[in-house]
XYZ file of C-alpha atoms in Angstrom:
438
model
C 49.789 76.072 -46.536
C 47.747 76.728 -49.944
C 44.894 75.758 -51.510
C 46.665 72.158 -53.592
C 47.600 71.559 -50.582
C 45.161 71.143 -48.128
C 43.088 69.067 -51.129
C 45.236 66.999 -51.731
C 46.138 66.168 -47.870
C 42.242 65.952 -47.021
C 42.702 62.951 -49.490
C 45.546 61.027 -48.964
C 43.328 62.145 -44.827
C 39.815 60.376 -46.337
C 42.124 56.573 -48.260
C 43.980 56.137 -45.316
C 39.490 56.103 -42.875
C 38.506 54.054 -46.063
C 41.577 51.980 -45.747
C 40.673 51.359 -41.287
C 37.381 50.918 -42.132
C 38.109 48.143 -44.509
C 40.783 45.657 -42.878
C 38.291 46.126 -40.032
C 35.415 45.124 -41.245
C 32.873 48.202 -41.328
C 33.531 48.424 -45.008
C 33.120 45.304 -46.401
C 34.904 45.362 -50.466
C 33.045 43.820 -52.664
C 29.726 44.663 -50.979
C 27.504 47.423 -51.335
C 29.558 48.916 -53.584
C 28.564 48.918 -58.075
C 30.543 47.470 -59.991
C 32.870 44.540 -58.172
C 31.199 40.891 -58.844
C 29.325 39.425 -56.658
C 31.609 37.132 -54.169
C 30.891 33.296 -54.428
C 31.021 31.833 -50.153
C 31.221 28.307 -49.800
C 28.848 27.030 -47.016
C 29.617 24.159 -45.132
C 26.765 21.991 -43.368
C 24.692 18.642 -42.192
C 21.123 19.257 -43.489
C 20.908 16.840 -46.539
C 21.501 19.100 -50.025
C 17.772 16.839 -50.903
C 15.916 18.480 -48.296
C 12.591 19.577 -48.731
C 12.912 23.212 -49.728
C 16.447 23.089 -49.010
C 17.958 24.940 -53.009
C 14.740 26.725 -53.350
C 15.472 28.893 -49.915
C 19.761 29.181 -51.263
C 17.761 30.209 -54.293
C 15.821 32.626 -53.739
C 18.466 33.993 -51.040
C 21.273 33.899 -54.387
C 18.487 36.012 -56.252
C 17.646 38.598 -53.071
C 21.643 39.125 -52.828
C 23.425 38.816 -57.370
C 25.182 41.529 -57.109
C 26.594 41.395 -53.680
C 27.144 38.144 -52.993
C 26.164 33.902 -53.519
C 26.154 31.333 -51.303
C 26.818 27.833 -52.819
C 26.090 24.465 -50.172
C 27.584 22.019 -49.849
C 27.093 19.040 -47.799
C 28.869 17.340 -45.022
C 28.050 14.023 -42.923
C 27.916 15.330 -39.098
C 29.491 12.267 -38.917
C 32.902 13.531 -39.719
C 31.868 17.324 -40.347
C 35.440 17.998 -37.387
C 38.005 16.048 -38.856
C 36.763 17.612 -42.349
C 37.114 21.098 -41.420
C 40.346 20.225 -39.478
C 41.906 19.220 -42.653
C 40.189 20.982 -44.785
C 41.646 24.949 -43.507
C 45.340 22.929 -43.419
C 45.627 22.555 -46.295
C 43.967 26.259 -46.985
C 40.947 24.713 -48.543
C 38.320 25.131 -45.971
C 34.829 26.610 -46.423
C 33.719 30.807 -46.128
C 30.987 29.954 -43.309
C 29.629 26.744 -41.761
C 26.111 26.115 -40.146
C 27.233 23.861 -36.966
C 26.032 23.116 -33.622
C 27.081 24.814 -30.209
C 29.507 22.121 -29.233
C 31.738 22.380 -32.914
C 31.821 25.723 -32.435
C 32.674 26.562 -29.291
C 35.524 24.005 -29.596
C 37.042 25.953 -32.517
C 36.595 29.314 -31.798
C 40.013 30.439 -32.762
C 39.283 29.516 -36.028
C 36.214 31.663 -36.238
C 36.135 35.352 -37.381
C 33.961 37.206 -34.277
C 31.186 39.356 -34.894
C 32.025 42.420 -32.747
C 29.945 44.362 -30.841
C 29.706 47.307 -32.778
C 28.552 45.202 -35.443
C 25.422 43.302 -33.332
C 25.008 44.932 -30.132
C 25.246 42.515 -26.463
C 21.418 43.861 -26.156
C 20.742 43.504 -29.664
C 21.297 39.583 -30.050
C 20.034 39.054 -26.400
C 16.333 40.420 -27.544
C 16.863 38.780 -30.679
C 17.604 35.292 -30.081
C 16.735 32.333 -28.068
C 18.020 32.272 -24.641
C 20.688 28.840 -25.348
C 22.164 31.841 -27.736
C 24.202 33.546 -24.815
C 26.269 30.334 -24.847
C 27.991 32.362 -28.090
C 28.645 35.903 -26.209
C 32.211 36.401 -26.119
C 34.080 39.093 -24.048
C 35.824 39.716 -27.656
C 32.495 39.465 -29.671
C 29.764 37.299 -31.164
C 30.976 33.515 -32.022
C 28.238 32.754 -34.105
C 24.760 33.756 -34.863
C 22.291 30.800 -34.198
C 19.867 29.922 -36.480
C 17.781 26.711 -35.001
C 16.894 24.444 -31.877
C 16.901 21.263 -31.498
C 15.331 20.145 -27.733
C 15.073 17.622 -26.102
C 10.983 16.672 -25.613
C 9.120 13.638 -23.618
C 7.620 10.655 -26.431
C 4.659 8.898 -24.489
C 2.476 6.259 -25.942
C -0.700 6.715 -25.547
C -2.390 4.032 -25.692
C -0.210 2.718 -22.561
C -1.734 5.961 -20.890
C -4.765 5.128 -21.537
C -4.468 1.108 -20.394
C -3.267 3.468 -17.154
C -6.193 5.173 -16.664
C -3.432 7.687 -16.882
C -5.234 11.284 -18.923
C -1.791 13.016 -18.882
C 2.121 12.670 -19.737
C 3.274 13.591 -16.253
C 4.296 17.896 -16.065
C 6.811 18.051 -13.780
C 8.895 14.770 -12.048
C 7.068 14.382 -9.668
C 4.160 13.709 -10.945
C 6.693 11.396 -12.717
C 7.301 9.417 -9.789
C 3.468 8.923 -9.401
C 2.862 7.167 -12.962
C 5.880 5.869 -12.553
C 4.445 2.063 -10.557
C 0.968 2.470 -12.779
C 3.420 1.901 -16.506
C 5.891 -0.365 -15.524
C 4.761 -3.723 -15.429
C 7.034 -6.876 -14.117
C 7.310 -10.677 -15.708
C 6.398 -13.823 -13.599
C 9.654 -13.732 -13.157
C 10.022 -9.884 -11.808
C 11.347 -9.274 -15.175
C 10.829 -6.350 -16.919
C 8.221 -6.546 -19.677
C 7.035 -2.868 -20.128
C 8.968 0.332 -18.790
C 7.519 3.744 -18.217
C 10.854 5.665 -18.668
C 14.596 4.242 -19.583
C 16.638 6.343 -16.912
C 18.805 5.207 -14.769
C 21.965 2.945 -17.402
C 24.200 4.306 -19.886
C 25.226 0.705 -21.975
C 20.972 0.375 -23.271
C 20.009 4.215 -23.457
C 21.677 6.311 -26.102
C 21.563 9.741 -24.914
C 22.128 9.006 -21.176
C 24.217 11.855 -20.757
C 22.180 14.545 -22.779
C 19.149 13.125 -19.666
C 21.311 13.645 -16.643
C 23.024 16.393 -17.559
C 19.683 18.107 -18.772
C 18.382 17.281 -14.497
C 21.473 18.866 -13.827
C 20.820 22.368 -15.579
C 16.943 21.710 -14.156
C 18.185 21.521 -10.235
C 20.275 24.826 -10.588
C 23.471 24.443 -12.401
C 25.100 25.174 -15.402
C 28.465 22.190 -14.978
C 30.756 25.097 -17.042
C 30.358 29.244 -16.272
C 32.034 31.388 -18.679
C 33.620 34.784 -15.906
C 35.287 37.959 -17.717
C 39.135 36.020 -17.940
C 38.224 32.057 -18.137
C 35.576 29.280 -17.543
C 34.978 27.528 -15.017
C 33.315 23.922 -14.184
C 30.922 23.757 -11.016
C 29.933 20.779 -10.803
C 30.501 20.176 -7.703
C 29.619 23.242 -5.950
C 27.109 23.869 -4.298
C 25.963 27.656 -6.395
C 24.011 28.388 -2.788
C 21.842 25.192 -2.117
C 22.607 22.910 0.855
C 23.486 20.273 -1.512
C 25.242 19.683 -4.721
C 22.531 20.534 -7.445
C 24.839 17.670 -9.191
C 24.151 14.958 -6.896
C 20.725 15.198 -5.868
C 19.887 15.584 -9.966
C 22.652 12.366 -10.105
C 20.301 10.696 -6.993
C 17.193 10.650 -8.627
C 18.677 9.832 -12.495
C 19.885 6.501 -10.671
C 16.845 5.739 -8.522
C 15.347 4.088 -11.824
C 17.366 1.272 -12.017
C 17.952 -0.071 -8.732
C 15.977 -2.748 -8.371
C 15.182 -1.683 -5.189
C 13.723 1.545 -5.246
C 10.105 2.158 -6.406
C 10.652 3.555 -9.287
C 12.866 1.179 -10.420
C 11.632 1.029 -14.440
C 14.826 0.366 -16.630
C 18.509 -2.133 -16.160
C 20.667 -2.828 -19.235
C 18.730 -6.101 -20.280
C 15.872 -4.095 -21.959
C 16.608 -3.164 -25.436
C 17.910 0.412 -26.106
C 15.497 3.034 -24.951
C 14.412 4.142 -28.660
C 13.955 0.816 -30.197
C 11.573 -0.642 -27.484
C 9.680 2.461 -27.530
C 8.809 1.921 -31.192
C 7.846 -1.335 -30.108
C 5.668 -0.637 -27.442
C 7.536 -1.221 -24.453
C 8.586 2.053 -22.981
C 5.638 4.408 -22.457
C 7.864 7.698 -21.822
C 11.115 7.952 -23.920
C 13.440 11.731 -23.825
C 14.566 12.432 -26.971
C 15.386 15.002 -29.428
C 12.335 17.031 -31.698
C 14.704 15.624 -34.316
C 13.678 11.995 -33.810
C 10.105 12.821 -34.450
C 10.243 11.747 -38.833
C 12.530 8.770 -36.920
C 10.001 7.443 -34.426
C 6.938 7.400 -37.546
C 9.046 5.434 -39.596
C 10.783 2.727 -37.633
C 6.657 2.207 -36.439
C 3.529 3.839 -38.269
C 1.009 2.496 -36.433
C 2.795 3.589 -32.720
C -0.604 6.160 -31.188
C 2.311 8.417 -29.070
C 2.135 12.296 -28.738
C 5.113 14.342 -27.131
C 5.314 16.893 -24.753
C 7.839 19.338 -23.121
C 10.170 17.194 -20.291
C 8.988 16.957 -16.710
C 9.989 20.019 -14.848
C 10.789 19.937 -10.870
C 7.359 21.613 -9.302
C 10.215 23.211 -6.410
C 9.268 27.019 -6.436
C 11.413 29.588 -7.932
C 13.442 27.355 -10.273
C 12.877 27.793 -13.657
C 12.363 25.392 -16.187
C 14.574 24.402 -18.619
C 15.257 21.258 -21.309
C 18.214 20.337 -23.057
C 19.076 22.114 -26.753
C 21.046 21.007 -28.675
C 21.784 25.005 -31.248
C 22.065 25.095 -34.517
C 24.592 28.451 -35.824
C 26.368 30.246 -38.448
C 30.418 31.467 -38.071
C 32.777 32.393 -40.845
C 36.051 30.961 -40.695
C 38.722 33.943 -40.515
C 41.084 31.664 -42.403
C 38.467 32.359 -46.138
C 39.980 34.757 -48.268
C 36.739 36.069 -48.027
C 35.798 37.042 -44.243
C 33.998 39.901 -43.805
C 32.292 38.608 -47.207
C 31.158 35.488 -45.177
C 30.008 37.313 -42.042
C 27.921 40.103 -43.803
C 26.324 36.929 -45.961
C 25.137 35.424 -42.887
C 23.697 39.007 -41.981
C 21.661 39.203 -44.235
C 20.346 34.929 -43.939
C 19.555 35.375 -40.268
C 16.474 37.746 -42.074
C 13.295 36.579 -40.354
C 11.878 35.274 -43.745
C 14.960 33.429 -44.670
C 15.313 32.146 -41.064
C 11.638 30.853 -40.962
C 11.940 29.292 -45.106
C 15.451 27.525 -43.398
C 13.276 25.940 -39.858
C 10.939 24.474 -42.554
C 13.559 22.504 -44.530
C 14.681 20.921 -40.965
C 11.471 20.693 -39.126
C 12.572 21.811 -35.945
C 12.010 25.403 -34.184
C 14.302 29.085 -35.313
C 16.131 30.068 -32.989
C 14.759 33.832 -33.291
C 12.280 35.093 -30.364
C 9.893 36.734 -33.099
C 9.485 33.605 -35.262
C 8.648 31.615 -31.510
C 6.343 33.748 -30.786
C 4.718 32.062 -33.798
C 3.253 28.846 -32.698
C 2.904 26.372 -35.712
C -0.762 24.879 -35.623
C 0.893 21.248 -36.119
C 1.022 19.890 -32.465
C 4.260 18.209 -32.480
C 5.885 21.514 -33.221
C 3.906 23.811 -30.656
C 5.500 21.575 -28.698
C 9.196 21.860 -30.377
C 8.411 25.877 -29.974
C 7.344 26.180 -26.554
C 10.580 23.966 -26.128
C 12.752 25.794 -27.495
C 11.812 28.661 -25.680
C 13.346 27.278 -22.556
C 16.092 25.082 -24.094
C 19.561 25.540 -22.634
C 22.998 24.187 -23.179
C 25.920 23.786 -21.687
C 30.064 24.452 -22.655
C 31.132 21.304 -23.578
C 34.332 21.380 -25.371
C 34.874 17.382 -25.720
C 31.618 15.746 -26.369
C 33.214 12.591 -26.364
C 35.802 12.937 -23.693
C 32.702 14.895 -21.431
C 30.424 12.210 -22.209
C 32.824 9.800 -20.468
C 33.259 11.584 -17.452
C 29.329 11.533 -16.589
C 28.826 8.287 -17.678
C 32.060 7.303 -15.161
C 30.234 9.942 -12.775
C 26.957 7.507 -13.045
C 28.424 4.671 -13.132
C 30.306 4.560 -10.481
C 27.821 5.609 -7.964
C 25.521 3.271 -9.285
C 27.630 0.736 -8.832
C 28.735 1.593 -5.252
C 32.315 1.946 -6.489
C 32.327 5.587 -5.074
C 29.692 8.199 -2.684
C 29.155 10.812 -4.720
C 30.765 13.745 -3.436
C 34.136 11.502 -4.746
C 32.323 11.049 -7.815
C 31.957 14.642 -7.842
C 34.756 16.042 -7.449
C 37.155 13.822 -9.645
C 34.377 14.913 -12.455
C 34.800 18.152 -11.402
C 38.477 17.996 -12.424
C 38.395 15.891 -15.597
C 35.798 18.495 -16.735
C 38.375 20.889 -16.119
C 41.135 19.187 -17.695
C 38.549 20.021 -20.992
C 38.770 24.230 -21.492
C 40.981 25.015 -24.377
C 43.484 27.535 -23.290
C 42.023 29.958 -25.930
C 38.909 32.034 -26.262
C 39.234 33.781 -22.894
């Protein structure tokens, strides 16, 4: 073979290797190469587009990457985001990337362009992001990259604690047991006029499902586990304990609505939990960090504070609260899916995530940022709570909400024994696991 033939062969080999790298996404066309126009990516999210600092954050990002990519943020209603996304994908008009809660992301895993472990190793991911983000580590790759966390926290009324001569909120559920009687008051007809905490019911506790799930997870049961090839529901499992942890958590939850129990502090005749808290009728309210400003607006005169969710006093138990994890995912249907994935990597830079955290007033999901707690006392608690936040594989939040509600209510009302109710809920949650992704 002469020199000319060797040169031609070398060129063909180079082009073949280059084509493979392009189509595999390792080399994104138009990103990082001079002479091509930047690609505009459509980014859907539910954060209000008028939120303070959002526009500046995006304009700064676009200016920094003006020769490669730009993003155009489109606000969507959180109540209709999923249906709009499904409809847009069906008509070929879907976004390039989305900012969504972890439930939506795992529910639509088959529609996402996963990040390969060659681009981000599991070790790097685990070392970079809060523990709840591990929900997105799938055998085939990473579903999304996390941005921020909205953790479940405990709001408490300082005036009611002072009146009851209680110097501080409970750090553990055992301490809460001791405080509950001092904070619950009844009138001459034995009707609850002031409640210690809203637990034990679903009709007037909007976050009852989330609270019960948090208790089950604190007891040592993740509800659903991911194996090498499939998901497994663990609700009725003992997991090495003498009894099923979920059963103990359920029993504790229901005690607060049992009029014969010393912890009785809640019933269906009371107002909705957050409303009762803002009216100073509820001493402690389990709610999300994102509710802080809403509580302030509903009663500017309310003397309240916030702390982490009570934990178990038992030894060898990890501190856990429930968290709503939000992250960025690229849609595989996008004609710019590779560019979208590259944009997400840029958007995950510490400076941008910190600025976005300030926009939404919620803790960032990066561990290096969570180490630098803000001076604001409420935000400091939110950062601590984000570090211990966990989530679960909730593939259908509406359906699982009905399942968990029936689990609690059937036992509370005596329509089913705990073991029987757990087995039924276990099977019903199993039926919600999708066929894709594993």
